[in-house]
Amino acid sequence: MISDEERLKIQAYLEGSVLGKVRDRKIRSIRVNMSYKQQPHLIIEVGKSYSDLEPGAPDQQVIAIFESDSFLVCTRERGAGQGLPYYFIRANVREVREFD
């Protein structure tokens, strides 16, 4: 889990990168049912590592999930101060769980 300060820095970076407002919602996990068959159904949770966030993606640990027009899954390598996050459109996200 990242600190609130680091979370705010990532949020500011994302708002500058994706040109949209990021909602102030602390998301623990999302359940994704992809509309195309090459991608498996996923439950993406902060703190866990995944190698299938997109076809061919390397194993990376999710450090934060943000909500904008779509859901933004951030790893240290993507979305957390460098590069773009993994995007999941609303139509594919079936469930959102927040931190208590």
mmCIF file of C-alpha atoms in Angstrom:
data_model
loop_
_atom_site.group_PDB
_atom_site.id
_atom_site.type_symbol
_atom_site.label_atom_id
_atom_site.label_comp_id
_atom_site.label_asym_id
_atom_site.label_seq_id
_atom_site.Cartn_x
_atom_site.Cartn_y
_atom_site.Cartn_z
ATOM 1 C CA MET A 1 0.000 0.000 0.000
ATOM 2 C CA ILE A 2 1.315 3.435 -0.881
ATOM 3 C CA SER A 3 1.144 6.479 1.370
ATOM 4 C CA ASP A 4 -1.545 9.123 0.939
ATOM 5 C CA GLU A 5 1.180 11.554 -0.140
ATOM 6 C CA GLU A 6 2.417 9.212 -2.879
ATOM 7 C CA ARG A 7 -1.183 8.559 -3.947
ATOM 8 C CA LEU A 8 -1.768 12.320 -4.379
ATOM 9 C CA LYS A 9 1.427 12.635 -6.453
ATOM 10 C CA ILE A 10 0.319 9.818 -8.745
ATOM 11 C CA GLN A 11 -3.152 11.347 -9.005
ATOM 12 C CA ALA A 12 -1.668 14.714 -10.038
ATOM 13 C CA TYR A 13 0.573 12.983 -12.601
ATOM 14 C CA LEU A 14 -2.409 11.104 -14.047
ATOM 15 C CA GLU A 15 -4.552 14.230 -14.282
ATOM 16 C CA GLY A 16 -1.755 15.878 -16.252
ATOM 17 C CA SER A 17 -1.266 12.814 -18.460
ATOM 18 C CA VAL A 18 -4.811 11.672 -19.205
ATOM 19 C CA LEU A 19 -6.228 15.190 -19.450
ATOM 20 C CA GLY A 20 -9.127 14.474 -17.173
ATOM 21 C CA LYS A 21 -10.225 14.612 -13.591
ATOM 22 C CA VAL A 22 -9.376 11.600 -11.454
ATOM 23 C CA ARG A 23 -11.985 10.885 -8.803
ATOM 24 C CA ASP A 24 -10.920 10.857 -5.164
ATOM 25 C CA ARG A 25 -11.858 7.251 -4.477
ATOM 26 C CA LYS A 26 -9.550 4.686 -2.851
ATOM 27 C CA ILE A 27 -10.147 1.557 -4.895
ATOM 28 C CA ARG A 28 -8.936 -1.809 -3.580
ATOM 29 C CA SER A 29 -9.890 -3.941 -6.586
ATOM 30 C CA ILE A 30 -11.843 -4.145 -9.818
ATOM 31 C CA ARG A 31 -13.378 -7.179 -11.479
ATOM 32 C CA VAL A 32 -12.941 -6.994 -15.229
ATOM 33 C CA ASN A 33 -14.755 -9.057 -17.859
ATOM 34 C CA MET A 34 -13.014 -8.243 -21.097
ATOM 35 C CA SER A 35 -15.186 -7.900 -24.177
ATOM 36 C CA TYR A 36 -12.593 -9.556 -26.410
ATOM 37 C CA LYS A 37 -11.505 -13.134 -25.981
ATOM 38 C CA GLN A 38 -7.698 -12.799 -25.919
ATOM 39 C CA GLN A 39 -7.831 -11.307 -22.433
ATOM 40 C CA PRO A 40 -8.991 -13.410 -19.455
ATOM 41 C CA HIS A 41 -11.494 -12.247 -16.868
ATOM 42 C CA LEU A 42 -9.519 -10.645 -14.043
ATOM 43 C CA ILE A 43 -9.835 -9.456 -10.494
ATOM 44 C CA ILE A 44 -7.163 -6.767 -10.235
ATOM 45 C CA GLU A 45 -6.200 -5.920 -6.661
ATOM 46 C CA VAL A 46 -3.797 -3.348 -5.237
ATOM 47 C CA GLY A 47 -0.670 -5.028 -3.862
ATOM 48 C CA LYS A 48 -0.826 -8.069 -6.144
ATOM 49 C CA SER A 49 1.300 -8.755 -9.216
ATOM 50 C CA TYR A 50 -0.036 -9.576 -12.674
ATOM 51 C CA SER A 51 1.524 -10.477 -15.995
ATOM 52 C CA ASP A 52 -1.673 -10.249 -18.025
ATOM 53 C CA LEU A 53 -2.906 -6.679 -17.603
ATOM 54 C CA GLU A 54 -2.647 -6.475 -21.387
ATOM 55 C CA PRO A 55 -1.420 -9.044 -23.907
ATOM 56 C CA GLY A 56 2.354 -9.455 -23.605
ATOM 57 C CA ALA A 57 2.690 -7.276 -20.496
ATOM 58 C CA PRO A 58 5.430 -8.268 -18.026
ATOM 59 C CA ASP A 59 4.753 -9.169 -14.399
ATOM 60 C CA GLN A 60 4.133 -5.968 -12.432
ATOM 61 C CA GLN A 61 2.729 -5.120 -9.007
ATOM 62 C CA VAL A 62 -0.377 -2.926 -8.921
ATOM 63 C CA ILE A 63 0.215 -0.023 -6.520
ATOM 64 C CA ALA A 64 -3.000 1.956 -7.105
ATOM 65 C CA ILE A 65 -6.252 1.971 -9.046
ATOM 66 C CA PHE A 66 -7.908 5.254 -9.947
ATOM 67 C CA GLU A 67 -11.241 6.110 -11.501
ATOM 68 C CA SER A 68 -11.606 8.627 -14.305
ATOM 69 C CA ASP A 69 -13.648 8.218 -17.481
ATOM 70 C CA SER A 70 -12.169 4.708 -17.319
ATOM 71 C CA PHE A 71 -10.304 2.820 -14.601
ATOM 72 C CA LEU A 72 -6.565 3.455 -14.408
ATOM 73 C CA VAL A 73 -4.424 0.641 -13.026
ATOM 74 C CA CYS A 74 -1.000 1.885 -11.941
ATOM 75 C CA THR A 75 2.258 0.046 -11.410
ATOM 76 C CA ARG A 76 5.677 1.541 -10.637
ATOM 77 C CA GLU A 77 6.531 1.109 -14.313
ATOM 78 C CA ARG A 78 3.242 2.410 -15.723
ATOM 79 C CA GLY A 79 1.192 5.308 -14.482
ATOM 80 C CA ALA A 80 3.060 6.101 -11.270
ATOM 81 C CA GLY A 81 5.101 9.055 -12.473
ATOM 82 C CA GLN A 82 6.132 7.554 -15.805
ATOM 83 C CA GLY A 83 4.298 6.210 -18.808
ATOM 84 C CA LEU A 84 0.575 5.678 -19.042
ATOM 85 C CA PRO A 85 -1.407 3.392 -16.743
ATOM 86 C CA TYR A 86 -3.283 0.309 -17.865
ATOM 87 C CA TYR A 87 -6.762 1.445 -18.968
ATOM 88 C CA PHE A 88 -9.952 -0.551 -18.401
ATOM 89 C CA ILE A 89 -13.135 0.893 -19.855
ATOM 90 C CA ARG A 90 -16.257 1.119 -17.708
ATOM 91 C CA ALA A 91 -18.192 -1.308 -19.894
ATOM 92 C CA ASN A 92 -15.720 -4.069 -18.942
ATOM 93 C CA VAL A 93 -15.552 -3.325 -15.199
ATOM 94 C CA ARG A 94 -18.225 -5.358 -13.430
ATOM 95 C CA GLU A 95 -17.376 -4.648 -9.778
ATOM 96 C CA VAL A 96 -15.410 -2.054 -7.812
ATOM 97 C CA ARG A 97 -14.309 -2.534 -4.208
ATOM 98 C CA GLU A 98 -12.975 0.282 -2.101
ATOM 99 C CA PHE A 99 -10.644 0.218 0.877
ATOM 100 C CA ASP A 100 -12.524 0.305 4.183
#
